[in-house]
Amino acid sequence: MFEKVLIANRGEIALRIHRACREMGIQTVAVHSTADADAMHVRLADESVCIGPPPGRDSYLNIPAILSAATITGVDAIHPGVGFLSENADFAAMVEEHGFVFIGPSPEHIRLMGDKVAAKEAAVSLGIPVVPGSDGAITEDEEALQVAESVGFPILVKAAAGGGGRGMKVAGDRDGLIQALGMARSEAKAAFGNDAVYLERYLGGPRHIEIQILADGQGNAVHLGERDCSLQRRHQKLLEEAPSPALNESAREGIGKVATDAMLKFGYRSAGTLEFLYENGEFFFIEMNTRLQVEHPISEAITGIDIVREQIRIAAGSTLALSQEDIAFSGHAIECRINAEDPKTFMPSPGTITSHHVPGGLGVRVDSAIYGGYRIPPYYDSLIAKLIVHGRNRNECLMRLRRALEEYVVDGVKTTIPLHHELIGANDFINGDYDIHWLERFVDQTPEA
Ligand code: ADP
């Protein structure tokens, strides 16, 4: 097992990884920007190294500085966390070239899944159902029109290098498609430096359902069930739950088996997530995330498995100590993302936390790196905390979540806590009756939260 791990990230996820390492008897090295000198992950780590000024590109994305910090502190491995360099295949390769272990999949798997056209082709060859659309990237408008004729309108134009919903445009007819192609290409070029686009049938009211995978690359793979992440605004997830109110046991087992079989065939190693849209009883693969996900704690809550610990064990060369039969699903879990932003406009709200009270009690977990007096820097993602609640069933989970939100105090900045209060009181949500478009309609209809 590793003796020392460098955590190439910040905020709550850096702390999450630190916790797993400490419980495994592994020492931690935090890296941080000058803006994060007082951050909780820096305070708790065994050692810390400043890697640059505040902007992400100069610090948390600064590969030479991170590799130098790893060399100076003599770590065995580097955990990339989520975001930043976590899906950068070149970084993963460089980490290994410098003699460290990258806690994640192989650079080849990261690279393949990072290209959405190649990922979809790989999915098809692995027996995973995908959304009907073009075979690969589209270069000619005429070709696009032909695909649209056979797939039907409305149709979605997506960027091959996509992420965060950028370069994605819906078209209702032929003229709309020509326009959408132009817009999607220029948006993708500006955002990713790559204007390749492809087409997909536009699903009217699907749910976003993703399967958590653990695989060791040595012939073993398991799934930890699904997470329903349909509550999104501008393609950003706000609240996730597991299991999904929309799936029954046989649907869960079916898609879980498709996913684990595919990962075995693929030879995948590490934690990963297959994202699907689910409509009228059918699953359609949209992408694979070759890293830890922000919402991983809800899968931990219903399975009792520490996903980060497993990720570290696998990276250290251990085989999975779990078989699918060992995984027992218990109860229901919900995660609320607490962002420092206006709950109505979603504008970031950085500032100083004047007072802070964290909820507790049975079934309540808070993953957060903030504290009273902490100054939230304006340079990074606005996620400041995750409230994860577990109950024996969905109703108990909802009641517990309501009282946990009532206890939660974060003063000094605006947060999404009031929005979560409103959301969990909505009848559709209580009934589990929502799709990926529901939250945007809800936010538009709700008076000042
Ligand atoms: P990105 O990588 O840009 O986030 P994804 O392919 O993961 O793009 O899609 C992001 C979101 O866009 C999905 O969660 C879903 O809400 C919506 N979406 C993607 N593909 C489709 C589709 N074919 N039909 C309808 N909505 C879609």
PDB file of N, CA and C in Angstrom, residues 62-147:
ATOM      1  N   ASN A  62      -1.659  23.479 -12.926  1.00  0.00           N
ATOM      2  CA  ASN A  62      -0.242  23.700 -13.243  1.00  0.00           C
ATOM      3  C   ASN A  62       0.526  22.383 -13.068  1.00  0.00           C
ATOM      4  N   ILE A  63       0.620  21.624 -14.145  1.00  0.00           N
ATOM      5  CA  ILE A  63       1.183  20.265 -14.072  1.00  0.00           C
ATOM      6  C   ILE A  63       2.649  20.262 -13.589  1.00  0.00           C
ATOM      7  N   PRO A  64       3.532  21.116 -14.135  1.00  0.00           N
ATOM      8  CA  PRO A  64       4.919  21.084 -13.631  1.00  0.00           C
ATOM      9  C   PRO A  64       5.003  21.352 -12.134  1.00  0.00           C
ATOM     10  N   ALA A  65       4.190  22.313 -11.642  1.00  0.00           N
ATOM     11  CA  ALA A  65       4.248  22.639 -10.207  1.00  0.00           C
ATOM     12  C   ALA A  65       3.770  21.450  -9.368  1.00  0.00           C
ATOM     13  N   ILE A  66       2.738  20.756  -9.844  1.00  0.00           N
ATOM     14  CA  ILE A  66       2.202  19.614  -9.083  1.00  0.00           C
ATOM     15  C   ILE A  66       3.214  18.466  -9.074  1.00  0.00           C
ATOM     16  N   LEU A  67       3.830  18.218 -10.231  1.00  0.00           N
ATOM     17  CA  LEU A  67       4.817  17.127 -10.287  1.00  0.00           C
ATOM     18  C   LEU A  67       6.050  17.470  -9.436  1.00  0.00           C
ATOM     19  N   SER A  68       6.428  18.745  -9.409  1.00  0.00           N
ATOM     20  CA  SER A  68       7.563  19.136  -8.558  1.00  0.00           C
ATOM     21  C   SER A  68       7.210  18.918  -7.092  1.00  0.00           C
ATOM     22  N   ALA A  69       5.981  19.288  -6.715  1.00  0.00           N
ATOM     23  CA  ALA A  69       5.555  19.105  -5.313  1.00  0.00           C
ATOM     24  C   ALA A  69       5.593  17.616  -4.953  1.00  0.00           C
ATOM     25  N   ALA A  70       5.199  16.765  -5.901  1.00  0.00           N
ATOM     26  CA  ALA A  70       5.201  15.321  -5.648  1.00  0.00           C
ATOM     27  C   ALA A  70       6.634  14.814  -5.463  1.00  0.00           C
ATOM     28  N   THR A  71       7.547  15.355  -6.269  1.00  0.00           N
ATOM     29  CA  THR A  71       8.954  14.934  -6.183  1.00  0.00           C
ATOM     30  C   THR A  71       9.581  15.392  -4.861  1.00  0.00           C
ATOM     31  N   ILE A  72       9.350  16.652  -4.529  1.00  0.00           N
ATOM     32  CA  ILE A  72       9.947  17.211  -3.302  1.00  0.00           C
ATOM     33  C   ILE A  72       9.476  16.454  -2.058  1.00  0.00           C
ATOM     34  N   THR A  73       8.181  16.112  -2.041  1.00  0.00           N
ATOM     35  CA  THR A  73       7.630  15.480  -0.835  1.00  0.00           C
ATOM     36  C   THR A  73       7.766  13.954  -0.872  1.00  0.00           C
ATOM     37  N   GLY A  74       8.198  13.411  -1.994  1.00  0.00           N
ATOM     38  CA  GLY A  74       8.452  11.968  -2.083  1.00  0.00           C
ATOM     39  C   GLY A  74       7.205  11.109  -1.931  1.00  0.00           C
ATOM     40  N   VAL A  75       6.121  11.501  -2.632  1.00  0.00           N
ATOM     41  CA  VAL A  75       4.890  10.696  -2.532  1.00  0.00           C
ATOM     42  C   VAL A  75       4.978   9.459  -3.438  1.00  0.00           C
ATOM     43  N   ASP A  76       4.079   8.508  -3.186  1.00  0.00           N
ATOM     44  CA  ASP A  76       4.001   7.315  -4.043  1.00  0.00           C
ATOM     45  C   ASP A  76       2.982   7.510  -5.157  1.00  0.00           C
ATOM     46  N   ALA A  77       1.926   8.283  -4.854  1.00  0.00           N
ATOM     47  CA  ALA A  77       0.793   8.341  -5.785  1.00  0.00           C
ATOM     48  C   ALA A  77       0.140   9.711  -5.732  1.00  0.00           C
ATOM     49  N   ILE A  78      -0.636  10.013  -6.791  1.00  0.00           N
ATOM     50  CA  ILE A  78      -1.352  11.296  -6.876  1.00  0.00           C
ATOM     51  C   ILE A  78      -2.828  11.017  -7.136  1.00  0.00           C
ATOM     52  N   HIS A  79      -3.689  11.601  -6.301  1.00  0.00           N
ATOM     53  CA  HIS A  79      -5.138  11.505  -6.528  1.00  0.00           C
ATOM     54  C   HIS A  79      -5.601  12.819  -7.131  1.00  0.00           C
ATOM     55  N   PRO A  80      -6.251  12.777  -8.313  1.00  0.00           N
ATOM     56  CA  PRO A  80      -6.616  14.037  -8.974  1.00  0.00           C
ATOM     57  C   PRO A  80      -7.955  14.621  -8.516  1.00  0.00           C
ATOM     58  N   GLY A  81      -8.736  13.882  -7.708  1.00  0.00           N
ATOM     59  CA  GLY A  81     -10.033  14.401  -7.260  1.00  0.00           C
ATOM     60  C   GLY A  81     -11.048  14.457  -8.381  1.00  0.00           C
ATOM     61  N   VAL A  82     -11.871  15.517  -8.412  1.00  0.00           N
ATOM     62  CA  VAL A  82     -12.835  15.709  -9.509  1.00  0.00           C
ATOM     63  C   VAL A  82     -12.570  17.074 -10.137  1.00  0.00           C
ATOM     64  N   GLY A  83     -12.952  17.255 -11.386  1.00  0.00           N
ATOM     65  CA  GLY A  83     -12.667  18.514 -12.074  1.00  0.00           C
ATOM     66  C   GLY A  83     -11.161  18.660 -12.262  1.00  0.00           C
ATOM     67  N   PHE A  84     -10.693  19.896 -12.413  1.00  0.00           N
ATOM     68  CA  PHE A  84      -9.266  20.183 -12.634  1.00  0.00           C
ATOM     69  C   PHE A  84      -8.617  19.138 -13.560  1.00  0.00           C
ATOM     70  N   LEU A  85      -7.616  18.374 -13.079  1.00  0.00           N
ATOM     71  CA  LEU A  85      -6.863  17.478 -13.976  1.00  0.00           C
ATOM     72  C   LEU A  85      -7.393  16.043 -13.973  1.00  0.00           C
ATOM     73  N   SER A  86      -8.574  15.832 -13.368  1.00  0.00           N
ATOM     74  CA  SER A  86      -9.012  14.452 -13.132  1.00  0.00           C
ATOM     75  C   SER A  86      -9.330  13.686 -14.419  1.00  0.00           C
ATOM     76  N   GLU A  87      -9.646  14.404 -15.512  1.00  0.00           N
ATOM     77  CA  GLU A  87      -9.910  13.696 -16.773  1.00  0.00           C
ATOM     78  C   GLU A  87      -8.943  14.149 -17.860  1.00  0.00           C
ATOM     79  N   ASN A  88      -7.738  14.504 -17.428  1.00  0.00           N
ATOM     80  CA  ASN A  88      -6.704  14.941 -18.362  1.00  0.00           C
ATOM     81  C   ASN A  88      -5.745  13.765 -18.589  1.00  0.00           C
ATOM     82  N   ALA A  89      -5.894  13.126 -19.763  1.00  0.00           N
ATOM     83  CA  ALA A  89      -5.105  11.914 -20.054  1.00  0.00           C
ATOM     84  C   ALA A  89      -3.607  12.218 -20.079  1.00  0.00           C
ATOM     85  N   ASP A  90      -3.241  13.413 -20.563  1.00  0.00           N
ATOM     86  CA  ASP A  90      -1.808  13.767 -20.612  1.00  0.00           C
ATOM     87  C   ASP A  90      -1.234  13.851 -19.203  1.00  0.00           C
ATOM     88  N   PHE A  91      -2.025  14.424 -18.292  1.00  0.00           N
ATOM     89  CA  PHE A  91      -1.561  14.508 -16.901  1.00  0.00           C
ATOM     90  C   PHE A  91      -1.366  13.104 -16.325  1.00  0.00           C
ATOM     91  N   ALA A  92      -2.350  12.245 -16.529  1.00  0.00           N
ATOM     92  CA  ALA A  92      -2.244  10.869 -16.004  1.00  0.00           C
ATOM     93  C   ALA A  92      -0.979  10.193 -16.533  1.00  0.00           C
ATOM     94  N   ALA A  93      -0.692  10.418 -17.831  1.00  0.00           N
ATOM     95  CA  ALA A  93       0.499   9.802 -18.429  1.00  0.00           C
ATOM     96  C   ALA A  93       1.772  10.393 -17.824  1.00  0.00           C
ATOM     97  N   MET A  94       1.790  11.692 -17.638  1.00  0.00           N
ATOM     98  CA  MET A  94       2.987  12.343 -17.074  1.00  0.00           C
ATOM     99  C   MET A  94       3.244  11.917 -15.642  1.00  0.00           C
ATOM    100  N   VAL A  95       2.159  11.752 -14.873  1.00  0.00           N
ATOM    101  CA  VAL A  95       2.296  11.287 -13.488  1.00  0.00           C
ATOM    102  C   VAL A  95       3.037   9.950 -13.502  1.00  0.00           C
ATOM    103  N   GLU A  96       2.635   9.060 -14.424  1.00  0.00           N
ATOM    104  CA  GLU A  96       3.256   7.736 -14.465  1.00  0.00           C
ATOM    105  C   GLU A  96       4.685   7.807 -14.989  1.00  0.00           C
ATOM    106  N   GLU A  97       4.900   8.675 -16.001  1.00  0.00           N
ATOM    107  CA  GLU A  97       6.271   8.823 -16.524  1.00  0.00           C
ATOM    108  C   GLU A  97       7.228   9.320 -15.445  1.00  0.00           C
ATOM    109  N   HIS A  98       6.711  10.075 -14.488  1.00  0.00           N
ATOM    110  CA  HIS A  98       7.563  10.581 -13.403  1.00  0.00           C
ATOM    111  C   HIS A  98       7.695   9.587 -12.251  1.00  0.00           C
ATOM    112  N   GLY A  99       7.135   8.411 -12.444  1.00  0.00           N
ATOM    113  CA  GLY A  99       7.335   7.356 -11.443  1.00  0.00           C
ATOM    114  C   GLY A  99       6.331   7.347 -10.311  1.00  0.00           C
ATOM    115  N   PHE A 100       5.234   8.097 -10.461  1.00  0.00           N
ATOM    116  CA  PHE A 100       4.183   8.064  -9.440  1.00  0.00           C
ATOM    117  C   PHE A 100       3.004   7.243  -9.972  1.00  0.00           C
ATOM    118  N   VAL A 101       2.172   6.774  -9.051  1.00  0.00           N
ATOM    119  CA  VAL A 101       0.956   6.082  -9.486  1.00  0.00           C
ATOM    120  C   VAL A 101      -0.164   7.110  -9.614  1.00  0.00           C
ATOM    121  N   PHE A 102      -0.897   7.059 -10.717  1.00  0.00           N
ATOM    122  CA  PHE A 102      -2.068   7.917 -10.902  1.00  0.00           C
ATOM    123  C   PHE A 102      -3.273   7.164 -10.331  1.00  0.00           C
ATOM    124  N   ILE A 103      -3.939   7.747  -9.356  1.00  0.00           N
ATOM    125  CA  ILE A 103      -5.084   7.046  -8.747  1.00  0.00           C
ATOM    126  C   ILE A 103      -6.308   7.280  -9.632  1.00  0.00           C
ATOM    127  N   GLY A 104      -6.446   6.408 -10.624  1.00  0.00           N
ATOM    128  CA  GLY A 104      -7.510   6.544 -11.619  1.00  0.00           C
ATOM    129  C   GLY A 104      -7.260   5.525 -12.701  1.00  0.00           C
ATOM    130  N   PRO A 105      -7.999   5.632 -13.815  1.00  0.00           N
ATOM    131  CA  PRO A 105      -7.835   4.659 -14.904  1.00  0.00           C
ATOM    132  C   PRO A 105      -6.583   4.923 -15.737  1.00  0.00           C
ATOM    133  N   SER A 106      -6.377   4.098 -16.767  1.00  0.00           N
ATOM    134  CA  SER A 106      -5.223   4.284 -17.644  1.00  0.00           C
ATOM    135  C   SER A 106      -5.431   5.541 -18.474  1.00  0.00           C
ATOM    136  N   PRO A 107      -4.336   6.203 -18.886  1.00  0.00           N
ATOM    137  CA  PRO A 107      -4.462   7.392 -19.744  1.00  0.00           C
ATOM    138  C   PRO A 107      -5.257   7.085 -21.014  1.00  0.00           C
ATOM    139  N   GLU A 108      -5.107   5.866 -21.564  1.00  0.00           N
ATOM    140  CA  GLU A 108      -5.817   5.510 -22.810  1.00  0.00           C
ATOM    141  C   GLU A 108      -7.330   5.520 -22.595  1.00  0.00           C
ATOM    142  N   HIS A 109      -7.780   4.978 -21.463  1.00  0.00           N
ATOM    143  CA  HIS A 109      -9.218   4.961 -21.185  1.00  0.00           C
ATOM    144  C   HIS A 109      -9.758   6.372 -20.953  1.00  0.00           C
ATOM    145  N   ILE A 110      -8.955   7.201 -20.286  1.00  0.00           N
ATOM    146  CA  ILE A 110      -9.391   8.591 -20.050  1.00  0.00           C
ATOM    147  C   ILE A 110      -9.528   9.306 -21.398  1.00  0.00           C
ATOM    148  N   ARG A 111      -8.525   9.106 -22.271  1.00  0.00           N
ATOM    149  CA  ARG A 111      -8.514   9.795 -23.559  1.00  0.00           C
ATOM    150  C   ARG A 111      -9.700   9.355 -24.421  1.00  0.00           C
ATOM    151  N   LEU A 112      -9.937   8.061 -24.479  1.00  0.00           N
ATOM    152  CA  LEU A 112     -11.022   7.533 -25.302  1.00  0.00           C
ATOM    153  C   LEU A 112     -12.375   8.075 -24.836  1.00  0.00           C
ATOM    154  N   MET A 113     -12.623   8.023 -23.533  1.00  0.00           N
ATOM    155  CA  MET A 113     -13.928   8.452 -23.038  1.00  0.00           C
ATOM    156  C   MET A 113     -14.090   9.974 -23.050  1.00  0.00           C
ATOM    157  N   GLY A 114     -12.967  10.702 -23.165  1.00  0.00           N
ATOM    158  CA  GLY A 114     -13.029  12.162 -23.226  1.00  0.00           C
ATOM    159  C   GLY A 114     -13.485  12.668 -24.587  1.00  0.00           C
ATOM    160  N   ASP A 115     -13.399  11.818 -25.607  1.00  0.00           N
ATOM    161  CA  ASP A 115     -13.890  12.172 -26.936  1.00  0.00           C
ATOM    162  C   ASP A 115     -15.253  11.506 -27.065  1.00  0.00           C
ATOM    163  N   LYS A 116     -16.306  12.335 -27.071  1.00  0.00           N
ATOM    164  CA  LYS A 116     -17.643  11.752 -26.941  1.00  0.00           C
ATOM    165  C   LYS A 116     -18.054  10.911 -28.147  1.00  0.00           C
ATOM    166  N   VAL A 117     -17.523  11.246 -29.330  1.00  0.00           N
ATOM    167  CA  VAL A 117     -17.834  10.440 -30.519  1.00  0.00           C
ATOM    168  C   VAL A 117     -17.169   9.072 -30.384  1.00  0.00           C
ATOM    169  N   ALA A 118     -15.890   9.078 -29.996  1.00  0.00           N
ATOM    170  CA  ALA A 118     -15.162   7.811 -29.822  1.00  0.00           C
ATOM    171  C   ALA A 118     -15.783   7.008 -28.671  1.00  0.00           C
ATOM    172  N   ALA A 119     -16.227   7.702 -27.626  1.00  0.00           N
ATOM    173  CA  ALA A 119     -16.826   7.028 -26.470  1.00  0.00           C
ATOM    174  C   ALA A 119     -18.105   6.305 -26.874  1.00  0.00           C
ATOM    175  N   LYS A 120     -18.897   6.977 -27.721  1.00  0.00           N
ATOM    176  CA  LYS A 120     -20.157   6.370 -28.164  1.00  0.00           C
ATOM    177  C   LYS A 120     -19.884   5.138 -29.026  1.00  0.00           C
ATOM    178  N   GLU A 121     -18.862   5.253 -29.885  1.00  0.00           N
ATOM    179  CA  GLU A 121     -18.496   4.098 -30.719  1.00  0.00           C
ATOM    180  C   GLU A 121     -18.031   2.945 -29.843  1.00  0.00           C
ATOM    181  N   ALA A 122     -17.228   3.284 -28.818  1.00  0.00           N
ATOM    182  CA  ALA A 122     -16.739   2.248 -27.900  1.00  0.00           C
ATOM    183  C   ALA A 122     -17.917   1.611 -27.176  1.00  0.00           C
ATOM    184  N   ALA A 123     -18.871   2.443 -26.748  1.00  0.00           N
ATOM    185  CA  ALA A 123     -20.036   1.932 -26.030  1.00  0.00           C
ATOM    186  C   ALA A 123     -20.781   0.913 -26.888  1.00  0.00           C
ATOM    187  N   VAL A 124     -20.988   1.257 -28.161  1.00  0.00           N
ATOM    188  CA  VAL A 124     -21.698   0.341 -29.060  1.00  0.00           C
ATOM    189  C   VAL A 124     -20.949  -0.990 -29.135  1.00  0.00           C
ATOM    190  N   SER A 125     -19.618  -0.915 -29.272  1.00  0.00           N
ATOM    191  CA  SER A 125     -18.854  -2.162 -29.410  1.00  0.00           C
ATOM    192  C   SER A 125     -18.834  -2.959 -28.104  1.00  0.00           C
ATOM    193  N   LEU A 126     -19.120  -2.281 -26.975  1.00  0.00           N
ATOM    194  CA  LEU A 126     -19.142  -2.983 -25.684  1.00  0.00           C
ATOM    195  C   LEU A 126     -20.545  -3.460 -25.312  1.00  0.00           C
ATOM    196  N   GLY A 127     -21.498  -3.255 -26.240  1.00  0.00           N
ATOM    197  CA  GLY A 127     -22.859  -3.736 -25.989  1.00  0.00           C
ATOM    198  C   GLY A 127     -23.696  -2.811 -25.112  1.00  0.00           C
ATOM    199  N   ILE A 128     -23.317  -1.534 -25.055  1.00  0.00           N
ATOM    200  CA  ILE A 128     -24.080  -0.563 -24.259  1.00  0.00           C
ATOM    201  C   ILE A 128     -25.032   0.186 -25.204  1.00  0.00           C
ATOM    202  N   PRO A 129     -26.335   0.282 -24.854  1.00  0.00           N
ATOM    203  CA  PRO A 129     -27.271   0.991 -25.741  1.00  0.00           C
ATOM    204  C   PRO A 129     -26.995   2.495 -25.754  1.00  0.00           C
ATOM    205  N   VAL A 130     -27.007   3.125 -26.930  1.00  0.00           N
ATOM    206  CA  VAL A 130     -26.730   4.563 -27.040  1.00  0.00           C
ATOM    207  C   VAL A 130     -27.926   5.293 -27.639  1.00  0.00           C
ATOM    208  N   VAL A 131     -27.921   6.631 -27.566  1.00  0.00           N
ATOM    209  CA  VAL A 131     -28.996   7.405 -28.188  1.00  0.00           C
ATOM    210  C   VAL A 131     -28.820   7.316 -29.699  1.00  0.00           C
ATOM    211  N   PRO A 132     -29.900   7.010 -30.461  1.00  0.00           N
ATOM    212  CA  PRO A 132     -29.769   6.952 -31.913  1.00  0.00           C
ATOM    213  C   PRO A 132     -29.307   8.300 -32.460  1.00  0.00           C
ATOM    214  N   GLY A 133     -28.477   8.279 -33.484  1.00  0.00           N
ATOM    215  CA  GLY A 133     -27.982   9.532 -34.074  1.00  0.00           C
ATOM    216  C   GLY A 133     -26.987   9.244 -35.167  1.00  0.00           C
ATOM    217  N   SER A 134     -26.097  10.216 -35.431  1.00  0.00           N
ATOM    218  CA  SER A 134     -25.131  10.053 -36.516  1.00  0.00           C
ATOM    219  C   SER A 134     -24.080   9.014 -36.118  1.00  0.00           C
ATOM    220  N   ASP A 135     -23.517   8.345 -37.147  1.00  0.00           N
ATOM    221  CA  ASP A 135     -22.376   7.451 -36.891  1.00  0.00           C
ATOM    222  C   ASP A 135     -21.149   8.335 -36.906  1.00  0.00           C
ATOM    223  N   GLY A 136     -20.693   8.739 -35.759  1.00  0.00           N
ATOM    224  CA  GLY A 136     -19.497   9.573 -35.697  1.00  0.00           C
ATOM    225  C   GLY A 136     -19.791  11.040 -35.966  1.00  0.00           C
ATOM    226  N   ALA A 137     -18.710  11.796 -36.164  1.00  0.00           N
ATOM    227  CA  ALA A 137     -18.826  13.242 -36.339  1.00  0.00           C
ATOM    228  C   ALA A 137     -19.414  13.552 -37.714  1.00  0.00           C
ATOM    229  N   ILE A 138     -20.056  14.721 -37.798  1.00  0.00           N
ATOM    230  CA  ILE A 138     -20.700  15.170 -39.033  1.00  0.00           C
ATOM    231  C   ILE A 138     -19.903  16.353 -39.569  1.00  0.00           C
ATOM    232  N   THR A 139     -19.558  16.311 -40.855  1.00  0.00           N
ATOM    233  CA  THR A 139     -18.831  17.464 -41.393  1.00  0.00           C
ATOM    234  C   THR A 139     -19.679  18.267 -42.381  1.00  0.00           C
ATOM    235  N   GLU A 140     -20.551  17.572 -43.136  1.00  0.00           N
ATOM    236  CA  GLU A 140     -21.341  18.265 -44.164  1.00  0.00           C
ATOM    237  C   GLU A 140     -22.786  18.469 -43.720  1.00  0.00           C
ATOM    238  N   ASP A 141     -23.326  19.655 -44.038  1.00  0.00           N
ATOM    239  CA  ASP A 141     -24.727  19.938 -43.701  1.00  0.00           C
ATOM    240  C   ASP A 141     -25.671  18.914 -44.353  1.00  0.00           C
ATOM    241  N   GLU A 142     -25.329  18.522 -45.573  1.00  0.00           N
ATOM    242  CA  GLU A 142     -26.190  17.591 -46.310  1.00  0.00           C
ATOM    243  C   GLU A 142     -26.310  16.252 -45.565  1.00  0.00           C
ATOM    244  N   GLU A 143     -25.163  15.821 -45.055  1.00  0.00           N
ATOM    245  CA  GLU A 143     -25.108  14.563 -44.286  1.00  0.00           C
ATOM    246  C   GLU A 143     -25.979  14.690 -43.022  1.00  0.00           C
ATOM    247  N   ALA A 144     -25.899  15.852 -42.391  1.00  0.00           N
ATOM    248  CA  ALA A 144     -26.690  16.099 -41.175  1.00  0.00           C
ATOM    249  C   ALA A 144     -28.177  16.009 -41.496  1.00  0.00           C
ATOM    250  N   LEU A 145     -28.579  16.596 -42.635  1.00  0.00           N
ATOM    251  CA  LEU A 145     -29.992  16.568 -43.005  1.00  0.00           C
ATOM    252  C   LEU A 145     -30.467  15.140 -43.244  1.00  0.00           C
ATOM    253  N   GLN A 146     -29.596  14.335 -43.849  1.00  0.00           N
ATOM    254  CA  GLN A 146     -29.962  12.927 -44.083  1.00  0.00           C
ATOM    255  C   GLN A 146     -30.148  12.167 -42.773  1.00  0.00           C
ATOM    256  N   VAL A 147     -29.223  12.402 -41.819  1.00  0.00           N
ATOM    257  CA  VAL A 147     -29.347  11.737 -40.512  1.00  0.00           C
ATOM    258  C   VAL A 147     -30.651  12.163 -39.847  1.00  0.00           C
TER     259      VAL A 147
END
